[in-house]
Amino acid sequence: MRLIINKIILILSTLAAILGLIFLFWILITLTIKGVKAINLYIFTHDLVDNGLRNLLVGQLVLALIAILIGVPIGMIAGIYLQEYSFNNKFAKFIRNLSDVMMSAPSIVIGTFVYAILVNPIGHMNGWAGAIALAILMLPIVVRTTDDMLGLVPKELREAGVAIGAPKYRVIFDIIIRAAKVGIMTGLLLAFARIIGETAPLLFTSGNSQYFTLNLNEEFPSLTVAIYNLATMPDKHLVDIAWAGAFILTFFVLIINLIGRYIVKDKK
Amino acid sequence: METLFKRLSEISASTILLILLAIFVVLYIQAKPAIEKYGLHFLVESKWGVSVDKNNTPNVVKEKVNNTSTIQDDTLDEDLADDSLDEDIAIEDDDALAAAGVEKNTQNSDVVYGGLIPIVGTILSTLIAMIFAVPIAMGIAIFLSEIAPPFIAKPVGIAIELLAAIPSIIYGMWGLFYFGPFISKIVGGSSVNLLVAGLVLGIMIIPFMASLTRDSMKTTPNVLKESAYAMGATKFEVIKDVIFPYAKQGIIGSMILALGRALGETMAVAFVIGGVFNFPHKLTDPTVSIPVVLANNFAESSGLSLAALFYLALILFVISFIVISFAKFYFLRDKK
């Protein structure tokens, strides 16, 4: 009897695993079939107004890069504080926990927050608001990564640095960060992969634009928002463009993740 | 220079606290007109954008009129809802109308906004997602950590983790074009409804939940497992009596974390839930969830309707904050 129950449970969980994988591969396969069919050179050289994706791809990258420029320095320095300056006091523990909670905060709520402080007062959606929403979203991820990676650096390295009389900030920048460089880079790569596919916080912050623009004071083109809009259009050609965009986005994200994984593995 | 950098690092660390506080305060201030007007009654009011004149007879504002009669009217136009494409377009077009309509109506009558339908929609879709995802995620976790040989467990594990990285909008789009029609063929009804939304949400959180659960299960020391096997225990008994009790906290914590993620998920749900203010009387009714209301109506709203949306955002923020904190502090705290 015990053996039969054992068999049943093992078979059930294997089936669950197979079922889960079926769903997930179903998604990837339809995405590939639909995406490859719709991808051609034309969509990379034309903007949305001419049924292309060029302005959207550029727009999404620009938003994510600006988010990185804002979020990474703040997040890294905050991570450095938690690991190097706080001596693990109550405040640091509090911030660490808070940052973990913030990591799972609904992204659309961050969008509403940014709308209230940056869109409503200005009167129209703009690229800066989108970039800042993404920066807020990635901030806790960067904090966590920096914190964890600096924690892995051996204590002896710090002591060696201090022993030769270097001030602490020099020890941090010249020794500790260098030692943790690979780990931090990987973390940043994964944070980038996370925000590049975000839609919800952009919907009403940066909005969308049909045209190619680099002016962040205006509504800004974004691939994910455009996919959302195009996918629900009755025009089949536009839906196909959305599939092409979805395909590019997904494989871009997956490749970044694989690269991040490869770096970690290489290091070990 | 040293003290300067130290100050700077303190300030950066404080920004986390400041941003979270600011989100709360700003949402509260923006929601204040609605909070003052409706108070906690907002939570149990099922009317949204309905004007009530002096005779107290509700008039449906031209919101989403095309697809549903907004309130307590479940004679939903199934045919229209069947064609998901048409429906979504209609909704978008109507939003603009609705915003204008609401503005006009505010002047001569009272417009009522209530959050009951999106709140119920959020809770139900999350519940369906959890019921669907928990057994499968557990199965995957057991399979990966206890059953599969390493040469299978490793690539499958990586595949699962990669799938957790796929943007949620992709899940939504797949749900709209493939999974929704597939489900509607089996259970009937339209292809955008509460059930489909819950299932798509479930599929989306499976990889996340499975990899966290597997990690918790793997923390069980081998010595414990081996001594159980040595006593003649079967694999299932080891899982049930050794691994689960040992990793219980981590596993429950992972589940709740996944729940928190499902609560606030927008894009995977927005495509497939229907986006109409309709109280779901059965699983195959289209309805709406808080994030979807925000996503669809935010840009076109102003005045009291905007305040009501901020009220919803505040509710969502507080609920997910509580859920996530609970998972972190109660179940996952031993980790650090």
Coordinates of C-alpha atoms in Angstrom, one line a residue:
Chain A
M1 CA 0.0 0.0 0.0
R2 CA 2.7 2.4 1.0
L3 CA 4.5 1.6 -2.2
I4 CA 1.4 2.2 -4.3
I5 CA 0.8 5.6 -2.7
N6 CA 4.4 6.4 -3.3
K7 CA 4.1 5.5 -7.0
I8 CA 0.9 7.5 -7.4
I9 CA 2.4 10.6 -5.8
L10 CA 5.6 10.4 -7.8
I11 CA 3.7 9.9 -11.1
L12 CA 1.4 12.8 -10.2
S13 CA 4.3 15.2 -9.5
T14 CA 6.0 14.1 -12.7
L15 CA 2.8 14.8 -14.6
A16 CA 2.5 18.2 -12.9
A17 CA 6.0 19.0 -14.1
I18 CA 5.2 17.9 -17.6
L19 CA 1.9 19.9 -17.6
G20 CA 3.8 23.0 -16.4
L21 CA 6.4 22.5 -19.1
I22 CA 3.7 21.9 -21.8
F23 CA 2.1 25.3 -21.0
L24 CA 5.4 27.1 -21.0
F25 CA 6.6 25.5 -24.3
W26 CA 3.2 26.2 -25.8
I27 CA 3.8 29.9 -25.1
L28 CA 7.3 29.9 -26.5
I29 CA 6.4 27.9 -29.6
T30 CA 3.4 30.0 -30.6
L31 CA 5.5 33.1 -30.0
T32 CA 8.3 31.8 -32.2
I33 CA 5.9 30.7 -35.0
K34 CA 4.0 34.0 -35.0
G35 CA 7.0 36.1 -34.4
V36 CA 9.3 34.7 -37.1
K37 CA 6.6 35.0 -39.7
A38 CA 6.1 38.7 -39.0
I39 CA 9.8 39.7 -38.6
N40 CA 11.4 41.2 -41.6
L41 CA 13.9 44.0 -42.3
Y42 CA 11.1 46.5 -42.9
I43 CA 9.9 46.6 -39.3
F44 CA 13.5 47.5 -38.2
T45 CA 13.8 50.4 -40.5
H46 CA 10.3 52.0 -40.2
D47 CA 8.5 53.6 -37.3
L48 CA 5.1 52.6 -35.9
V49 CA 3.3 55.2 -38.1
D50 CA 4.5 53.2 -41.2
N51 CA 3.8 49.8 -39.5
G52 CA 7.4 49.3 -38.3
L53 CA 8.9 48.9 -34.9
R54 CA 12.1 51.0 -35.1
N55 CA 11.0 53.9 -32.9
L56 CA 9.5 51.5 -30.4
L57 CA 12.6 49.4 -30.0
V58 CA 14.8 52.5 -29.6
G59 CA 12.3 54.1 -27.2
Q60 CA 12.1 51.1 -25.0
L61 CA 15.9 50.9 -24.8
V62 CA 16.3 54.6 -24.1
L63 CA 13.8 54.4 -21.3
A64 CA 15.5 51.4 -19.7
L65 CA 19.0 53.0 -20.1
I66 CA 17.9 56.3 -18.4
A67 CA 16.3 54.2 -15.7
I68 CA 19.7 52.5 -15.2
L69 CA 21.5 55.8 -15.1
I70 CA 19.2 57.0 -12.3
G71 CA 18.5 53.7 -10.5
V72 CA 21.9 52.1 -10.5
P73 CA 24.1 54.8 -8.7
I74 CA 21.5 55.3 -6.0
G75 CA 20.9 51.6 -5.6
M76 CA 24.5 50.7 -5.5
I77 CA 25.5 53.3 -3.0
A78 CA 22.5 52.3 -0.8
G79 CA 23.8 48.7 -1.1
I80 CA 27.3 49.8 -0.1
Y81 CA 25.8 51.6 2.9
L82 CA 24.0 48.4 4.0
Q83 CA 27.0 46.2 3.7
E84 CA 29.9 48.5 4.6
Y85 CA 28.8 51.4 6.7
S86 CA 25.8 50.4 8.7
F87 CA 27.4 47.7 10.8
N88 CA 24.1 45.9 10.4
N89 CA 22.3 48.2 12.8
K90 CA 18.5 48.3 13.2
F91 CA 18.1 51.0 10.5
A92 CA 20.0 48.8 7.9
K93 CA 17.9 45.8 8.7
F94 CA 14.8 47.8 8.4
I95 CA 15.9 49.2 5.0
R96 CA 16.9 45.8 3.8
N97 CA 13.5 44.3 4.6
L98 CA 11.7 47.3 3.2
S99 CA 13.7 47.0 0.0
D100 CA 12.7 43.4 -0.3
V101 CA 9.1 44.3 0.1
M102 CA 9.4 47.1 -2.4
M103 CA 10.8 44.6 -4.9
S104 CA 7.4 42.9 -5.0
A105 CA 5.2 46.0 -5.0
P106 CA 2.8 46.0 -7.9
S107 CA 4.4 47.8 -10.8
I108 CA 1.2 49.5 -11.8
V109 CA 1.0 51.2 -8.4
I110 CA 4.4 52.7 -9.0
G111 CA 3.0 53.9 -12.3
T112 CA 0.1 55.7 -10.5
F113 CA 2.6 57.3 -8.1
V114 CA 4.8 58.7 -10.9
Y115 CA 1.7 59.8 -12.7
A116 CA 0.7 61.9 -9.6
I117 CA 4.1 63.5 -9.2
L118 CA 5.3 63.9 -12.8
V119 CA 2.5 63.6 -15.3
N120 CA -0.4 65.4 -13.6
P121 CA 1.5 68.5 -12.7
I122 CA 3.1 68.8 -16.1
G123 CA -0.2 68.1 -17.9
H124 CA 0.8 65.4 -20.3
M125 CA 2.7 62.1 -20.4
N126 CA 6.4 62.3 -20.9
G127 CA 9.5 60.1 -21.3
W128 CA 11.1 61.2 -18.0
A129 CA 8.1 59.9 -16.1
G130 CA 8.4 56.5 -17.7
A131 CA 12.1 56.3 -17.1
I132 CA 11.7 57.3 -13.4
A133 CA 9.0 54.7 -12.9
L134 CA 11.3 52.1 -14.2
A135 CA 14.2 53.4 -12.1
I136 CA 12.0 53.1 -8.9
L137 CA 11.1 49.6 -10.0
M138 CA 14.7 48.5 -10.4
L139 CA 16.1 50.3 -7.3
P140 CA 15.3 47.6 -4.8
I141 CA 16.8 44.9 -7.2
V142 CA 20.0 46.9 -7.4
V143 CA 20.2 47.4 -3.7
R144 CA 19.7 43.7 -3.0
T145 CA 22.3 42.6 -5.6
T146 CA 25.0 45.0 -4.4
D147 CA 24.3 44.1 -0.8
D148 CA 24.5 40.4 -1.5
M149 CA 27.5 40.6 -3.7
L150 CA 29.6 42.8 -1.4
G151 CA 28.7 40.4 1.4
L152 CA 30.5 37.7 -0.4
V153 CA 33.8 39.6 -0.5
P154 CA 36.2 38.1 2.1
K155 CA 36.8 40.2 5.2
E156 CA 40.6 39.9 4.8
L157 CA 40.5 42.0 1.6
R158 CA 38.9 44.9 3.6
E159 CA 41.3 44.5 6.4
A160 CA 44.3 44.5 4.0
G161 CA 43.1 47.7 2.5
V162 CA 42.5 49.4 5.8
A163 CA 45.9 48.2 7.0
I164 CA 47.8 50.0 4.4
G165 CA 46.1 53.2 5.5
A166 CA 43.6 53.7 2.7
P167 CA 40.4 55.6 3.6
K168 CA 37.3 53.5 3.7
Y169 CA 35.8 54.9 0.5
R170 CA 39.0 54.0 -1.4
V171 CA 38.9 50.5 0.0
I172 CA 35.3 50.2 -1.1
F173 CA 35.9 51.5 -4.6
D174 CA 39.3 50.1 -5.4
I175 CA 39.2 46.8 -3.6
I176 CA 35.7 45.6 -2.6
I177 CA 33.8 46.7 -5.7
R178 CA 36.5 45.3 -8.0
A179 CA 36.3 42.0 -6.2
A180 CA 32.5 41.9 -6.5
K181 CA 32.4 43.3 -10.0
V182 CA 31.3 40.2 -11.8
G183 CA 28.5 39.5 -9.4
I184 CA 27.3 43.1 -9.5
M185 CA 27.4 43.2 -13.3
T186 CA 25.3 40.1 -13.4
G187 CA 22.8 41.5 -11.0
L188 CA 22.5 44.7 -13.1
L189 CA 22.0 42.7 -16.2
L190 CA 19.2 40.8 -14.6
A191 CA 17.6 44.0 -13.3
F192 CA 17.9 45.4 -16.8
A193 CA 16.1 42.3 -18.2
R194 CA 13.4 42.8 -15.6
I195 CA 12.6 46.4 -16.5
I196 CA 13.0 46.1 -20.2
G197 CA 9.8 44.0 -20.4
E198 CA 7.7 46.1 -18.1
T199 CA 4.5 47.5 -19.5
A200 CA 2.2 48.5 -16.6
P201 CA 4.3 51.4 -15.1
L202 CA 4.7 52.9 -18.6
L203 CA 1.0 52.9 -19.7
F204 CA 0.2 56.3 -18.3
T205 CA 3.7 57.7 -17.6
S206 CA 5.5 57.7 -20.9
G207 CA 2.5 56.6 -22.9
N208 CA 3.3 55.8 -26.5
S209 CA 4.2 57.6 -29.7
Q210 CA 3.8 56.7 -33.4
Y211 CA 6.9 58.6 -34.4
F212 CA 10.6 58.4 -33.8
T213 CA 11.6 60.8 -31.0
L214 CA 14.4 61.2 -28.5
N215 CA 12.6 64.1 -26.8
L216 CA 11.9 62.9 -23.3
N217 CA 9.6 65.9 -22.6
E218 CA 7.0 64.5 -24.9
E219 CA 5.1 61.2 -25.0
F220 CA 7.6 58.6 -25.6
P221 CA 7.5 55.5 -27.8
S222 CA 7.6 52.2 -26.0
L223 CA 7.6 48.6 -27.4
T224 CA 5.6 47.0 -24.6
V225 CA 2.9 49.7 -24.5
A226 CA 2.6 49.4 -28.3
I227 CA 2.3 45.6 -28.1
Y228 CA -0.6 46.1 -25.7
N229 CA -2.3 48.6 -28.0
L230 CA -1.6 46.7 -31.2
A231 CA -2.6 43.3 -30.0
T232 CA -6.2 44.4 -29.4
M233 CA -6.6 46.0 -32.9
P234 CA -8.9 44.5 -35.4
D235 CA -6.4 44.9 -38.2
K236 CA -4.6 41.6 -38.5
H237 CA -1.5 43.2 -39.9
L238 CA -1.1 45.3 -36.8
V239 CA -1.6 42.2 -34.6
D240 CA 1.2 40.5 -36.6
I241 CA 3.5 43.5 -35.8
A242 CA 2.6 43.1 -32.2
W243 CA 3.7 39.4 -32.4
A244 CA 6.9 40.4 -34.0
G245 CA 7.5 42.9 -31.2
A246 CA 6.6 40.3 -28.6
F247 CA 9.0 37.8 -30.1
I248 CA 11.9 40.3 -30.2
L249 CA 11.2 41.4 -26.6
T250 CA 11.0 37.8 -25.2
F251 CA 14.1 36.6 -26.9
F252 CA 16.0 39.7 -26.0
V253 CA 15.1 39.2 -22.3
L254 CA 15.9 35.5 -22.4
I255 CA 19.3 36.1 -24.0
I256 CA 20.2 38.7 -21.4
N257 CA 19.2 36.1 -18.7
L258 CA 21.3 33.4 -20.3
I259 CA 24.3 35.7 -20.6
G260 CA 23.9 36.6 -16.9
R261 CA 23.7 32.9 -16.0
Y262 CA 26.8 32.2 -18.2
I263 CA 28.8 34.9 -16.4
V264 CA 27.9 33.5 -13.0
K265 CA 28.8 29.9 -14.1
D266 CA 32.1 31.1 -15.6
K267 CA 33.1 32.7 -12.4
K268 CA 32.4 29.6 -10.4
Chain B
M1 CA 35.7 63.0 1.5
E2 CA 35.2 60.0 3.7
T3 CA 32.4 61.5 5.7
L4 CA 30.9 63.0 2.6
F5 CA 30.6 59.6 1.0
K6 CA 29.3 58.1 4.2
R7 CA 26.5 60.7 4.3
L8 CA 25.8 60.1 0.6
S9 CA 25.4 56.4 1.3
E10 CA 23.1 57.0 4.2
I11 CA 20.9 59.3 2.0
S12 CA 20.8 56.7 -0.8
A13 CA 19.7 54.0 1.7
S14 CA 17.0 56.3 3.0
T15 CA 15.6 56.9 -0.5
I16 CA 14.1 53.4 -0.2
L17 CA 12.2 54.4 2.9
L18 CA 11.3 57.8 1.4
I19 CA 10.0 56.4 -1.9
L20 CA 7.8 53.9 -0.1
L21 CA 6.5 56.6 2.3
A22 CA 6.0 59.0 -0.6
I23 CA 4.0 56.4 -2.6
F24 CA 1.7 56.0 0.3
V25 CA 1.3 59.7 1.1
V26 CA 0.9 60.7 -2.5
L27 CA -1.7 58.0 -3.2
Y28 CA -3.5 59.0 -0.1
I29 CA -3.6 62.7 -1.0
Q30 CA -4.7 62.0 -4.5
A31 CA -7.4 59.6 -3.3
K32 CA -8.6 62.0 -0.6
P33 CA -11.6 63.4 -2.5
A34 CA -12.9 59.9 -3.0
I35 CA -12.0 58.7 0.5
E36 CA -13.8 61.7 2.0
K37 CA -16.8 61.2 -0.2
Y38 CA -17.3 57.5 0.1
G39 CA -15.2 56.4 3.1
L40 CA -15.1 52.7 3.7
H41 CA -18.4 52.3 1.9
F42 CA -16.2 52.3 -1.3
L43 CA -15.2 48.8 -0.5
V44 CA -18.7 47.4 -0.7
E45 CA -20.2 49.6 -3.4
S46 CA -20.6 47.8 -6.7
K47 CA -21.5 50.8 -8.9
W48 CA -18.7 52.5 -10.9
G49 CA -19.3 55.7 -12.7
V50 CA -23.0 55.6 -12.1
S51 CA -24.8 58.9 -11.6
V52 CA -27.5 58.9 -9.0
D53 CA -29.9 61.8 -9.3
K54 CA -32.3 63.2 -6.7
N55 CA -34.9 60.5 -7.1
N56 CA -32.1 58.1 -6.4
T57 CA -32.6 56.1 -9.5
P58 CA -29.3 55.1 -10.9
N59 CA -28.5 56.1 -14.5
V60 CA -25.7 54.3 -16.2
V61 CA -23.2 56.8 -17.4
K62 CA -22.1 55.9 -20.9
E63 CA -19.3 53.8 -19.5
K64 CA -18.8 50.4 -21.3
V65 CA -22.4 50.5 -22.3
N66 CA -21.6 48.7 -25.5
N67 CA -20.7 45.5 -23.9
T68 CA -22.5 45.2 -20.6
S69 CA -25.1 46.9 -18.6
T70 CA -22.8 47.9 -15.9
I71 CA -24.7 47.1 -12.7
Q72 CA -26.4 44.0 -11.3
D73 CA -27.3 42.9 -14.7
D74 CA -25.8 39.6 -15.6
T75 CA -27.6 39.3 -18.9
L76 CA -24.3 39.9 -20.5
D77 CA -24.1 40.1 -24.2
E78 CA -22.3 36.9 -24.7
D79 CA -22.0 37.2 -28.4
L80 CA -20.2 40.5 -28.2
A81 CA -18.0 39.3 -25.5
D82 CA -17.2 36.2 -27.6
D83 CA -15.2 38.3 -30.0
S84 CA -12.4 39.4 -27.7
L85 CA -10.9 41.7 -30.3
D86 CA -14.0 43.7 -30.9
E87 CA -14.7 43.9 -27.2
D88 CA -11.3 45.4 -26.3
I89 CA -11.5 47.9 -29.0
A90 CA -15.0 48.9 -27.9
I91 CA -13.7 49.4 -24.3
E92 CA -10.9 51.6 -25.4
D93 CA -13.1 53.8 -27.4
D94 CA -15.6 54.0 -24.7
D95 CA -13.1 55.1 -22.1
A96 CA -12.8 58.5 -23.8
L97 CA -16.6 58.8 -23.9
A98 CA -16.8 57.8 -20.3
A99 CA -14.4 60.4 -19.1
A100 CA -16.4 63.1 -20.9
G101 CA -19.7 61.6 -19.7
V102 CA -18.6 61.5 -16.1
E103 CA -17.5 65.1 -16.2
K104 CA -20.8 66.3 -17.5
N105 CA -22.9 64.3 -15.1
T106 CA -21.0 65.5 -12.0
Q107 CA -22.5 68.9 -12.4
N108 CA -26.2 68.0 -12.0
S109 CA -26.1 64.7 -10.1
D110 CA -24.0 62.6 -7.9
V111 CA -21.7 60.1 -9.5
V112 CA -21.0 57.0 -7.4
Y113 CA -17.8 55.2 -7.6
G114 CA -17.4 51.9 -5.7
G115 CA -14.5 49.4 -5.7
L116 CA -16.4 46.2 -5.0
I117 CA -16.2 44.7 -8.4
P118 CA -12.5 45.2 -9.1
I119 CA -11.7 44.1 -5.5
V120 CA -13.8 40.9 -5.9
G121 CA -12.3 40.4 -9.4
T122 CA -8.7 40.7 -8.0
I123 CA -9.4 38.3 -5.1
L124 CA -11.2 35.7 -7.3
S125 CA -8.6 35.8 -10.1
T126 CA -5.8 35.4 -7.6
L127 CA -7.6 32.6 -5.8
I128 CA -8.2 30.7 -9.1
A129 CA -4.5 31.3 -9.9
M130 CA -3.4 29.9 -6.6
I131 CA -5.7 26.9 -6.7
F132 CA -4.3 26.1 -10.1
A133 CA -0.7 27.0 -9.6
V134 CA 0.1 25.5 -6.1
P135 CA -0.3 21.8 -7.0
I136 CA 1.5 22.1 -10.3
A137 CA 4.3 24.2 -8.8
M138 CA 4.7 21.7 -5.9
G139 CA 4.8 18.9 -8.4
I140 CA 7.5 20.6 -10.4
A141 CA 9.5 21.4 -7.3
I142 CA 9.2 17.8 -6.1
F143 CA 10.1 16.5 -9.5
L144 CA 13.2 18.8 -9.8
S145 CA 14.5 18.2 -6.3
E146 CA 13.7 14.6 -5.6
I147 CA 12.7 12.6 -8.7
A148 CA 14.6 13.8 -11.7
P149 CA 18.2 12.7 -12.3
P150 CA 20.6 15.6 -12.4
F151 CA 20.9 15.6 -16.2
I152 CA 17.2 16.2 -16.5
A153 CA 16.7 18.4 -13.4
K154 CA 19.3 20.9 -14.5
P155 CA 18.1 21.9 -17.9
V156 CA 14.4 21.7 -16.8
G157 CA 15.3 23.9 -13.8
I158 CA 17.0 26.4 -16.0
A159 CA 14.0 26.4 -18.4
I160 CA 11.6 27.0 -15.5
E161 CA 13.7 29.9 -14.3
L162 CA 14.0 31.4 -17.7
L163 CA 10.2 31.2 -18.1
A164 CA 9.9 33.2 -14.9
A165 CA 11.7 36.0 -16.7
I166 CA 9.3 36.2 -19.7
P167 CA 7.5 39.6 -19.5
S168 CA 4.0 39.3 -18.3
I169 CA 2.6 41.0 -21.4
I170 CA 3.6 37.9 -23.4
Y171 CA 1.5 35.7 -21.1
G172 CA -1.4 38.0 -21.6
M173 CA -1.1 38.1 -25.3
W174 CA -0.8 34.3 -25.5
G175 CA -3.8 34.0 -23.2
L176 CA -5.9 36.3 -25.5
F177 CA -5.1 34.5 -28.8
Y178 CA -4.5 30.9 -27.8
F179 CA -5.4 29.9 -24.2
G180 CA -8.7 31.9 -23.9
P181 CA -10.2 30.4 -27.1
F182 CA -8.9 27.0 -26.0
I183 CA -10.6 27.2 -22.6
S184 CA -13.8 28.6 -24.1
K185 CA -14.0 25.5 -26.3
I186 CA -13.9 23.3 -23.2
V187 CA -16.1 25.1 -20.8
G188 CA -18.1 27.4 -23.2
G189 CA -18.7 31.1 -22.7
S190 CA -16.6 33.8 -24.0
S191 CA -12.8 33.6 -24.4
V192 CA -12.1 36.5 -22.1
N193 CA -13.4 35.9 -18.6
L194 CA -12.6 35.5 -14.9
L195 CA -11.6 31.8 -15.3
V196 CA -9.2 32.4 -18.2
A197 CA -7.7 35.4 -16.3
G198 CA -7.1 33.3 -13.2
L199 CA -5.6 30.4 -15.2
V200 CA -3.2 32.7 -17.2
L201 CA -2.2 34.3 -13.9
G202 CA -1.6 30.8 -12.5
I203 CA 0.5 29.8 -15.4
M204 CA 2.5 33.0 -15.0
I205 CA 3.3 32.4 -11.4
I206 CA 4.1 28.7 -11.7
P207 CA 7.7 29.1 -12.7
F208 CA 8.3 31.7 -9.9
M209 CA 6.6 29.6 -7.3
A210 CA 8.3 26.3 -8.4
S211 CA 11.8 27.6 -8.4
L212 CA 11.4 29.3 -4.9
T213 CA 9.7 26.1 -3.6
R214 CA 12.5 23.9 -5.0
D215 CA 15.1 26.1 -3.4
S216 CA 13.4 25.8 0.0
M217 CA 13.1 22.0 -0.4
K218 CA 16.8 21.8 -1.3
T219 CA 17.8 23.3 2.0
T220 CA 16.8 20.1 3.8
P221 CA 20.1 18.5 5.0
N222 CA 20.9 15.2 3.2
V223 CA 21.6 13.6 6.5
L224 CA 17.9 13.9 7.4
K225 CA 16.7 12.4 4.1
E226 CA 19.3 9.6 4.2
S227 CA 18.4 8.5 7.7
A228 CA 14.7 8.4 6.7
Y229 CA 15.6 6.3 3.6
A230 CA 17.7 4.0 5.8
M231 CA 14.7 3.3 7.9
G232 CA 12.9 2.1 4.8
A233 CA 10.8 5.1 4.1
T234 CA 9.5 5.5 0.5
K235 CA 10.3 8.7 -1.4
F236 CA 6.8 10.1 -0.8
E237 CA 7.2 9.5 3.0
V238 CA 10.5 11.3 2.9
I239 CA 9.0 14.2 1.1
K240 CA 5.9 14.3 3.4
D241 CA 7.5 13.6 6.7
V242 CA 11.1 15.0 6.4
I243 CA 11.3 17.6 3.6
F244 CA 7.9 19.3 4.1
P245 CA 8.2 19.8 7.9
Y246 CA 11.8 21.0 7.5
A247 CA 11.1 23.4 4.6
K248 CA 7.5 24.3 5.5
Q249 CA 8.2 27.9 6.4
G250 CA 10.1 28.6 3.2
I251 CA 7.5 26.8 1.1
I252 CA 4.6 28.7 2.6
G253 CA 6.6 31.9 2.3
S254 CA 7.2 31.3 -1.4
M255 CA 3.5 30.6 -2.0
I256 CA 2.5 33.9 -0.3
L257 CA 5.2 35.8 -2.3
A258 CA 3.7 34.4 -5.5
L259 CA 0.3 35.4 -4.2
G260 CA 1.5 38.9 -3.7
R261 CA 2.8 38.9 -7.2
A262 CA -0.4 37.6 -8.6
L263 CA -2.4 40.3 -6.8
G264 CA -0.7 43.2 -8.5
E265 CA -0.2 41.7 -11.9
T266 CA -1.6 43.9 -14.6
M267 CA -0.6 42.9 -18.1
A268 CA -1.2 39.1 -18.0
V269 CA -4.7 39.8 -16.7
A270 CA -5.6 42.9 -18.7
F271 CA -5.8 41.0 -22.0
V272 CA -8.0 38.2 -20.8
I273 CA -10.3 39.3 -17.9
G274 CA -12.7 41.3 -20.1
G275 CA -12.2 44.7 -18.5
V276 CA -15.9 45.3 -17.9
F277 CA -17.5 46.4 -14.6
N278 CA -19.6 43.3 -14.2
F279 CA -20.1 41.3 -11.0
P280 CA -19.0 37.8 -11.8
H281 CA -21.9 35.4 -11.0
K282 CA -20.1 32.5 -12.6
L283 CA -16.6 31.7 -13.5
T284 CA -17.0 32.4 -17.2
D285 CA -18.2 35.9 -16.7
P286 CA -15.9 38.7 -17.8
T287 CA -15.1 41.1 -15.0
V288 CA -12.2 43.4 -14.0
S289 CA -9.4 43.5 -11.4
I290 CA -7.9 46.5 -9.7
P291 CA -4.7 46.7 -11.8
V292 CA -6.8 46.3 -15.0
V293 CA -9.1 49.1 -14.0
L294 CA -6.1 51.3 -13.4
A295 CA -4.5 50.3 -16.7
N296 CA -7.6 50.9 -18.8
N297 CA -9.0 54.0 -17.2
F298 CA -6.2 56.0 -15.7
A299 CA -5.0 58.1 -18.6
E300 CA -8.5 59.3 -19.5
S301 CA -9.7 60.1 -16.0
S302 CA -9.8 63.3 -14.1
G303 CA -11.5 64.8 -11.0
L304 CA -13.5 62.4 -8.9
S305 CA -13.1 59.4 -11.1
L306 CA -9.3 59.9 -11.0
A307 CA -9.5 60.2 -7.2
A308 CA -11.5 56.9 -7.1
L309 CA -8.8 55.2 -9.2
F310 CA -6.1 56.5 -6.8
Y311 CA -8.2 55.1 -4.0
L312 CA -8.1 51.7 -5.7
A313 CA -4.4 52.0 -6.2
L314 CA -4.0 52.7 -2.5
I315 CA -6.0 49.7 -1.6
L316 CA -4.0 47.5 -3.9
F317 CA -0.7 48.9 -2.5
V318 CA -1.7 48.4 1.1
I319 CA -3.0 44.9 0.5
S320 CA 0.1 43.7 -1.4
F321 CA 2.3 45.5 1.1
I322 CA 0.7 43.6 4.0
V323 CA 0.8 40.2 2.1
I324 CA 4.4 40.6 1.1
S325 CA 5.5 41.8 4.5
F326 CA 3.7 38.9 6.1
A327 CA 5.5 36.4 3.8
K328 CA 8.9 38.1 4.3
F329 CA 8.8 38.6 8.1
Y330 CA 6.8 35.7 9.2
F331 CA 7.9 32.9 6.9
L332 CA 11.1 33.8 5.2
R333 CA 12.8 35.7 8.0
D334 CA 15.2 32.9 9.0
K335 CA 17.0 33.2 5.8
K336 CA 18.9 36.3 6.5

